[in-house]
Amino acid sequence: MIVTDTHTHLYSEQFNEDRSEMMQRAFDAGVSRFFIPAIDSSYNNAMFALEKSYPDHVFLMMGLHPTSVKENYLEELNIVKQWLDKRDFYAVGEIGIDLYWDKSLLKQQQEAFKIQIAWAKEKELPIVIHCREAFDEVFEVLEEVNDDKLRGIFHCFTGNLEQAKQAISYNMKLGIGGVVTFKNGKIDQFLNKIALEYIVLETDSPYLAPTPFRGKRNESSYIINVLEKLATIYNLSPVEIANITTENSKQVFGI
């Protein structure tokens, strides 16, 4: 069984004390493919160091996270572009719109989102979308840029059935993580109406730990709890869920 974590911040300082042990727990659980989203330039060195330590397992993205879109966002975007031109990455991400913390920079977030989508298309790369309290705003951008080059993952999907169908209509997979295990997460109530071919697994570690670890630091080995929940929802074995979702991730990332 090969399990793929399509979205995990393993370079986070929250793992500095026990990163090698945490990685070994993931390997022991069958998790062997880790796709690593960028945040901003302050994390780049840690991200590249992680890749150097686990070159056969860690696959990097490059992008500017919407919560890092500040007054200097054009400088940050320039760094993103320099890296995209310098070496290979597996996606542009995570990018998108986040209106949970601050609504005052919506215009800048939209601009950064559109610019990075254009770069992804130029490089023939998928995008990985961050959306928090911003479904309408994200869909507005996707509708504007939608074409046959647009593809990727709607990371940490927490919307309703109609929003899931709309995301899929833009050639997106849905990234399903710990929220599917929450009693009030709601997505477990309709997910079986979405074909498994549109689903990939993720943790978003160190955030959003699944039940029974909710509220604690998340890590990639906990993706097994997500896997087991999906096995129940789709009435398939965990091995079947792992195989199908890993194959889905290969379709997106090309590896």
mmCIF file of C-alpha atoms in Angstrom:
data_model
loop_
_atom_site.group_PDB
_atom_site.id
_atom_site.type_symbol
_atom_site.label_atom_id
_atom_site.label_comp_id
_atom_site.label_asym_id
_atom_site.label_seq_id
_atom_site.Cartn_x
_atom_site.Cartn_y
_atom_site.Cartn_z
ATOM 1 C CA MET A 1 0.000 0.000 0.000
ATOM 2 C CA ILE A 2 1.441 3.363 -1.070
ATOM 3 C CA VAL A 3 -0.152 6.350 0.648
ATOM 4 C CA THR A 4 0.386 9.863 -0.700
ATOM 5 C CA ASP A 5 0.136 13.002 1.430
ATOM 6 C CA THR A 6 -0.536 15.649 -1.205
ATOM 7 C CA HIS A 7 -0.211 18.597 1.174
ATOM 8 C CA THR A 8 2.068 18.698 4.210
ATOM 9 C CA HIS A 9 4.317 21.406 5.665
ATOM 10 C CA LEU A 10 7.018 19.046 6.924
ATOM 11 C CA TYR A 11 9.570 21.871 7.006
ATOM 12 C CA SER A 12 7.547 23.659 9.697
ATOM 13 C CA GLU A 13 9.444 24.684 12.807
ATOM 14 C CA GLN A 14 6.899 22.618 14.760
ATOM 15 C CA PHE A 15 8.837 19.525 13.611
ATOM 16 C CA ASN A 16 12.325 20.831 14.393
ATOM 17 C CA GLU A 17 12.688 18.737 17.550
ATOM 18 C CA ASP A 18 11.639 15.373 16.127
ATOM 19 C CA ARG A 19 11.470 15.571 12.340
ATOM 20 C CA SER A 20 13.336 12.334 11.619
ATOM 21 C CA GLU A 21 11.190 10.389 14.091
ATOM 22 C CA MET A 22 8.039 11.928 12.640
ATOM 23 C CA MET A 23 9.114 10.947 9.125
ATOM 24 C CA GLN A 24 9.857 7.405 10.255
ATOM 25 C CA ARG A 25 6.360 7.119 11.748
ATOM 26 C CA ALA A 26 4.953 8.135 8.366
ATOM 27 C CA PHE A 27 7.112 5.584 6.521
ATOM 28 C CA ASP A 28 6.065 2.894 9.005
ATOM 29 C CA ALA A 29 2.416 3.749 8.311
ATOM 30 C CA GLY A 30 2.918 3.303 4.557
ATOM 31 C CA VAL A 31 3.126 6.998 3.686
ATOM 32 C CA SER A 32 5.999 7.411 1.244
ATOM 33 C CA ARG A 33 5.073 10.359 -1.001
ATOM 34 C CA PHE A 34 4.941 13.874 0.423
ATOM 35 C CA PHE A 35 4.037 16.958 -1.620
ATOM 36 C CA ILE A 36 5.261 20.125 0.039
ATOM 37 C CA PRO A 37 3.517 23.481 -0.495
ATOM 38 C CA ALA A 38 5.397 26.750 -0.234
ATOM 39 C CA ILE A 39 4.310 29.685 1.968
ATOM 40 C CA ASP A 40 6.746 32.531 1.295
ATOM 41 C CA SER A 41 10.478 33.120 0.875
ATOM 42 C CA SER A 42 11.174 32.925 4.621
ATOM 43 C CA TYR A 43 10.530 29.153 4.464
ATOM 44 C CA ASN A 44 12.431 28.369 1.261
ATOM 45 C CA ASN A 45 15.702 27.303 2.883
ATOM 46 C CA ALA A 46 13.910 24.927 5.250
ATOM 47 C CA MET A 47 11.917 23.519 2.350
ATOM 48 C CA PHE A 48 15.006 22.856 0.230
ATOM 49 C CA ALA A 49 16.788 21.278 3.210
ATOM 50 C CA LEU A 50 13.870 18.883 3.670
ATOM 51 C CA GLU A 51 14.057 17.898 0.006
ATOM 52 C CA LYS A 52 17.804 17.273 0.327
ATOM 53 C CA SER A 53 17.214 14.992 3.331
ATOM 54 C CA TYR A 54 14.457 12.949 1.646
ATOM 55 C CA PRO A 55 15.030 13.289 -2.119
ATOM 56 C CA ASP A 56 13.106 10.120 -3.030
ATOM 57 C CA HIS A 57 10.030 11.006 -0.999
ATOM 58 C CA VAL A 58 9.662 14.802 -0.872
ATOM 59 C CA PHE A 59 8.322 16.760 -3.850
ATOM 60 C CA LEU A 60 8.271 20.554 -3.693
ATOM 61 C CA MET A 61 5.857 23.211 -4.878
ATOM 62 C CA MET A 62 6.624 26.915 -5.246
ATOM 63 C CA GLY A 63 4.214 29.779 -4.645
ATOM 64 C CA LEU A 64 3.067 32.611 -2.410
ATOM 65 C CA HIS A 65 0.439 31.716 0.194
ATOM 66 C CA PRO A 66 -2.453 34.212 0.338
ATOM 67 C CA THR A 67 -1.888 34.994 4.027
ATOM 68 C CA SER A 68 1.656 36.034 3.066
ATOM 69 C CA VAL A 69 0.326 38.566 0.545
ATOM 70 C CA LYS A 70 1.386 41.763 2.329
ATOM 71 C CA GLU A 71 2.563 45.181 1.185
ATOM 72 C CA ASN A 72 5.696 43.575 -0.293
ATOM 73 C CA TYR A 73 3.798 40.914 -2.241
ATOM 74 C CA LEU A 74 5.271 41.944 -5.592
ATOM 75 C CA GLU A 75 8.776 41.352 -4.207
ATOM 76 C CA GLU A 76 7.683 37.957 -2.918
ATOM 77 C CA LEU A 77 6.117 37.089 -6.269
ATOM 78 C CA ASN A 78 9.359 38.013 -7.975
ATOM 79 C CA ILE A 79 11.192 35.483 -5.785
ATOM 80 C CA VAL A 80 8.592 32.840 -6.679
ATOM 81 C CA LYS A 81 9.102 33.522 -10.381
ATOM 82 C CA GLN A 82 12.883 33.374 -10.068
ATOM 83 C CA TRP A 83 12.654 29.932 -8.469
ATOM 84 C CA LEU A 84 10.137 28.668 -11.005
ATOM 85 C CA ASP A 85 12.559 29.682 -13.758
ATOM 86 C CA LYS A 86 15.591 28.236 -11.956
ATOM 87 C CA ARG A 87 14.566 24.630 -11.234
ATOM 88 C CA ASP A 88 11.747 22.104 -11.422
ATOM 89 C CA PHE A 89 8.757 22.029 -9.099
ATOM 90 C CA TYR A 90 5.696 19.798 -9.116
ATOM 91 C CA ALA A 91 3.036 22.508 -8.680
ATOM 92 C CA VAL A 92 2.478 26.195 -8.093
ATOM 93 C CA GLY A 93 1.127 26.368 -4.593
ATOM 94 C CA GLU A 94 -0.215 26.940 -2.287
ATOM 95 C CA ILE A 95 -1.981 29.915 -3.796
ATOM 96 C CA GLY A 96 -5.464 31.360 -3.511
ATOM 97 C CA ILE A 97 -7.545 33.636 -1.312
ATOM 98 C CA ASP A 98 -7.920 33.744 2.481
ATOM 99 C CA LEU A 99 -10.446 36.160 3.983
ATOM 100 C CA TYR A 100 -10.471 34.619 7.457
ATOM 101 C CA TRP A 101 -7.713 36.799 8.900
ATOM 102 C CA ASP A 102 -7.821 39.942 6.785
ATOM 103 C CA LYS A 103 -10.219 41.175 4.110
ATOM 104 C CA SER A 104 -8.348 44.421 3.416
ATOM 105 C CA LEU A 105 -5.907 42.853 0.944
ATOM 106 C CA LEU A 106 -8.467 41.020 -1.191
ATOM 107 C CA LYS A 107 -7.504 42.906 -4.348
ATOM 108 C CA GLN A 108 -3.814 42.068 -3.868
ATOM 109 C CA GLN A 109 -4.637 38.424 -3.096
ATOM 110 C CA GLN A 110 -6.706 38.192 -6.284
ATOM 111 C CA GLU A 111 -3.881 39.693 -8.327
ATOM 112 C CA ALA A 112 -1.274 37.371 -6.813
ATOM 113 C CA PHE A 113 -3.589 34.395 -7.431
ATOM 114 C CA LYS A 114 -4.095 35.272 -11.099
ATOM 115 C CA ILE A 115 -0.403 35.956 -11.726
ATOM 116 C CA GLN A 116 0.622 32.608 -10.247
ATOM 117 C CA ILE A 117 -2.059 30.719 -12.184
ATOM 118 C CA ALA A 118 -0.630 32.252 -15.368
ATOM 119 C CA TRP A 119 2.857 31.061 -14.409
ATOM 120 C CA ALA A 120 1.533 27.557 -13.739
ATOM 121 C CA LYS A 121 -0.006 27.449 -17.195
ATOM 122 C CA GLU A 122 3.234 28.671 -18.774
ATOM 123 C CA LYS A 123 5.152 25.911 -17.003
ATOM 124 C CA GLU A 124 2.374 23.347 -17.620
ATOM 125 C CA LEU A 125 2.101 22.793 -13.873
ATOM 126 C CA PRO A 126 -0.925 22.156 -11.665
ATOM 127 C CA ILE A 127 -1.982 24.669 -9.041
ATOM 128 C CA VAL A 128 -2.791 23.922 -5.411
ATOM 129 C CA ILE A 129 -5.505 26.226 -4.118
ATOM 130 C CA HIS A 130 -5.904 27.599 -0.604
ATOM 131 C CA CYS A 131 -9.437 28.859 0.042
ATOM 132 C CA ARG A 132 -10.643 30.037 3.428
ATOM 133 C CA GLU A 133 -13.950 31.863 3.732
ATOM 134 C CA ALA A 134 -13.505 32.806 0.077
ATOM 135 C CA PHE A 135 -15.313 30.284 -2.140
ATOM 136 C CA ASP A 136 -17.103 32.951 -4.169
ATOM 137 C CA GLU A 137 -13.921 34.955 -4.640
ATOM 138 C CA VAL A 138 -11.842 31.910 -5.623
ATOM 139 C CA PHE A 139 -14.493 30.673 -8.047
ATOM 140 C CA GLU A 140 -14.702 34.136 -9.596
ATOM 141 C CA VAL A 141 -10.995 34.006 -10.426
ATOM 142 C CA LEU A 142 -11.167 30.404 -11.665
ATOM 143 C CA GLU A 143 -14.100 31.245 -13.908
ATOM 144 C CA GLU A 144 -12.085 34.096 -15.401
ATOM 145 C CA VAL A 145 -8.980 31.987 -16.116
ATOM 146 C CA ASN A 146 -10.658 28.660 -16.892
ATOM 147 C CA ASP A 147 -9.288 26.806 -19.930
ATOM 148 C CA ASP A 148 -7.858 23.409 -20.792
ATOM 149 C CA LYS A 149 -4.531 24.289 -19.127
ATOM 150 C CA LEU A 150 -6.118 24.893 -15.735
ATOM 151 C CA ARG A 151 -5.784 21.921 -13.378
ATOM 152 C CA GLY A 152 -4.773 21.075 -9.851
ATOM 153 C CA ILE A 153 -6.037 20.454 -6.337
ATOM 154 C CA PHE A 154 -8.544 22.353 -4.233
ATOM 155 C CA HIS A 155 -6.607 21.893 -1.001
ATOM 156 C CA CYS A 156 -8.380 21.280 2.323
ATOM 157 C CA PHE A 157 -11.809 21.215 0.743
ATOM 158 C CA THR A 158 -14.461 22.213 3.306
ATOM 159 C CA GLY A 159 -17.355 23.335 1.104
ATOM 160 C CA ASN A 160 -20.728 21.806 0.293
ATOM 161 C CA LEU A 161 -21.721 19.399 -2.484
ATOM 162 C CA GLU A 162 -22.449 22.144 -5.020
ATOM 163 C CA GLN A 163 -19.106 23.823 -4.303
ATOM 164 C CA ALA A 164 -17.377 20.458 -4.667
ATOM 165 C CA LYS A 165 -18.955 19.966 -8.082
ATOM 166 C CA GLN A 166 -18.003 23.492 -9.109
ATOM 167 C CA ALA A 167 -14.382 22.974 -8.038
ATOM 168 C CA ILE A 168 -14.240 19.730 -10.025
ATOM 169 C CA SER A 169 -15.633 21.551 -13.070
ATOM 170 C CA TYR A 170 -12.367 23.570 -13.177
ATOM 171 C CA ASN A 171 -10.374 20.320 -13.482
ATOM 172 C CA MET A 172 -9.551 20.226 -9.779
ATOM 173 C CA LYS A 173 -9.196 17.274 -7.462
ATOM 174 C CA LEU A 174 -10.467 17.753 -3.912
ATOM 175 C CA GLY A 175 -7.847 17.549 -1.163
ATOM 176 C CA ILE A 176 -9.465 15.709 1.746
ATOM 177 C CA GLY A 177 -7.844 15.787 5.174
ATOM 178 C CA GLY A 178 -8.653 15.764 8.858
ATOM 179 C CA VAL A 179 -11.886 17.762 8.518
ATOM 180 C CA VAL A 180 -13.604 14.662 7.089
ATOM 181 C CA THR A 181 -13.170 13.003 10.504
ATOM 182 C CA PHE A 182 -14.679 15.889 12.513
ATOM 183 C CA LYS A 183 -18.187 15.454 13.923
ATOM 184 C CA ASN A 184 -19.106 18.914 12.612
ATOM 185 C CA GLY A 185 -16.981 18.680 9.464
ATOM 186 C CA LYS A 186 -20.060 18.012 7.274
ATOM 187 C CA ILE A 187 -18.155 16.933 4.146
ATOM 188 C CA ASP A 188 -18.472 13.286 5.223
ATOM 189 C CA GLN A 189 -22.239 13.613 4.713
ATOM 190 C CA PHE A 190 -22.011 14.073 0.927
ATOM 191 C CA LEU A 191 -18.555 12.918 -0.123
ATOM 192 C CA ASN A 192 -19.867 9.572 -1.387
ATOM 193 C CA LYS A 193 -21.727 11.548 -4.063
ATOM 194 C CA ILE A 194 -18.317 12.605 -5.457
ATOM 195 C CA ALA A 195 -16.526 9.958 -7.524
ATOM 196 C CA LEU A 196 -13.307 8.769 -5.880
ATOM 197 C CA GLU A 197 -11.369 9.687 -9.049
ATOM 198 C CA TYR A 198 -11.635 13.320 -7.905
ATOM 199 C CA ILE A 199 -10.215 12.762 -4.412
ATOM 200 C CA VAL A 200 -6.665 13.020 -3.083
ATOM 201 C CA LEU A 201 -5.519 12.633 0.526
ATOM 202 C CA GLU A 202 -3.703 15.258 2.558
ATOM 203 C CA THR A 203 -2.893 16.200 6.132
ATOM 204 C CA ASP A 204 -1.937 19.903 5.961
ATOM 205 C CA SER A 205 0.324 19.005 8.874
ATOM 206 C CA PRO A 206 1.141 20.449 11.334
ATOM 207 C CA TYR A 207 -2.423 21.816 11.103
ATOM 208 C CA LEU A 208 -5.894 20.212 11.150
ATOM 209 C CA ALA A 209 -5.096 16.935 12.885
ATOM 210 C CA PRO A 210 -7.841 14.339 12.397
ATOM 211 C CA THR A 211 -9.889 12.776 15.151
ATOM 212 C CA PRO A 212 -8.716 11.437 17.651
ATOM 213 C CA PHE A 213 -5.762 13.857 17.526
ATOM 214 C CA ARG A 214 -7.827 16.997 16.901
ATOM 215 C CA GLY A 215 -6.302 20.045 18.535
ATOM 216 C CA LYS A 216 -2.815 18.510 18.609
ATOM 217 C CA ARG A 217 0.056 18.847 16.156
ATOM 218 C CA ASN A 218 -0.780 17.007 12.956
ATOM 219 C CA GLU A 219 1.749 14.802 11.151
ATOM 220 C CA SER A 220 1.757 12.773 7.967
ATOM 221 C CA SER A 221 1.284 9.386 9.662
ATOM 222 C CA TYR A 222 -2.150 10.592 10.813
ATOM 223 C CA ILE A 223 -3.316 10.468 7.187
ATOM 224 C CA ILE A 224 -4.196 6.841 7.951
ATOM 225 C CA ASN A 225 -7.141 8.136 10.003
ATOM 226 C CA VAL A 226 -8.346 10.056 6.952
ATOM 227 C CA LEU A 227 -7.807 6.988 4.791
ATOM 228 C CA GLU A 228 -9.861 4.805 7.122
ATOM 229 C CA LYS A 229 -12.687 7.354 7.224
ATOM 230 C CA LEU A 230 -12.814 7.430 3.409
ATOM 231 C CA ALA A 231 -12.829 3.621 3.338
ATOM 232 C CA THR A 232 -16.006 3.770 5.433
ATOM 233 C CA ILE A 233 -17.580 6.519 3.308
ATOM 234 C CA TYR A 234 -16.884 4.762 0.002
ATOM 235 C CA ASN A 235 -17.333 1.220 1.329
ATOM 236 C CA LEU A 236 -13.918 0.173 0.023
ATOM 237 C CA SER A 237 -10.838 -1.244 1.706
ATOM 238 C CA PRO A 238 -8.132 1.142 2.954
ATOM 239 C CA VAL A 239 -5.749 -0.407 0.408
ATOM 240 C CA GLU A 240 -8.153 0.414 -2.442
ATOM 241 C CA ILE A 241 -8.536 3.988 -1.187
ATOM 242 C CA ALA A 242 -4.747 4.354 -0.914
ATOM 243 C CA ASN A 243 -4.147 2.990 -4.399
ATOM 244 C CA ILE A 244 -6.822 5.085 -6.109
ATOM 245 C CA THR A 245 -5.922 8.342 -4.369
ATOM 246 C CA THR A 246 -2.206 7.799 -5.028
ATOM 247 C CA GLU A 247 -2.985 7.221 -8.697
ATOM 248 C CA ASN A 248 -5.039 10.448 -8.658
ATOM 249 C CA SER A 249 -2.052 12.301 -7.213
ATOM 250 C CA LYS A 250 0.156 10.956 -10.008
ATOM 251 C CA GLN A 251 -2.313 12.333 -12.550
ATOM 252 C CA VAL A 252 -2.024 15.774 -10.979
ATOM 253 C CA PHE A 253 1.692 15.995 -10.237
ATOM 254 C CA GLY A 254 3.054 13.762 -12.993
ATOM 255 C CA ILE A 255 5.045 11.619 -10.568
#
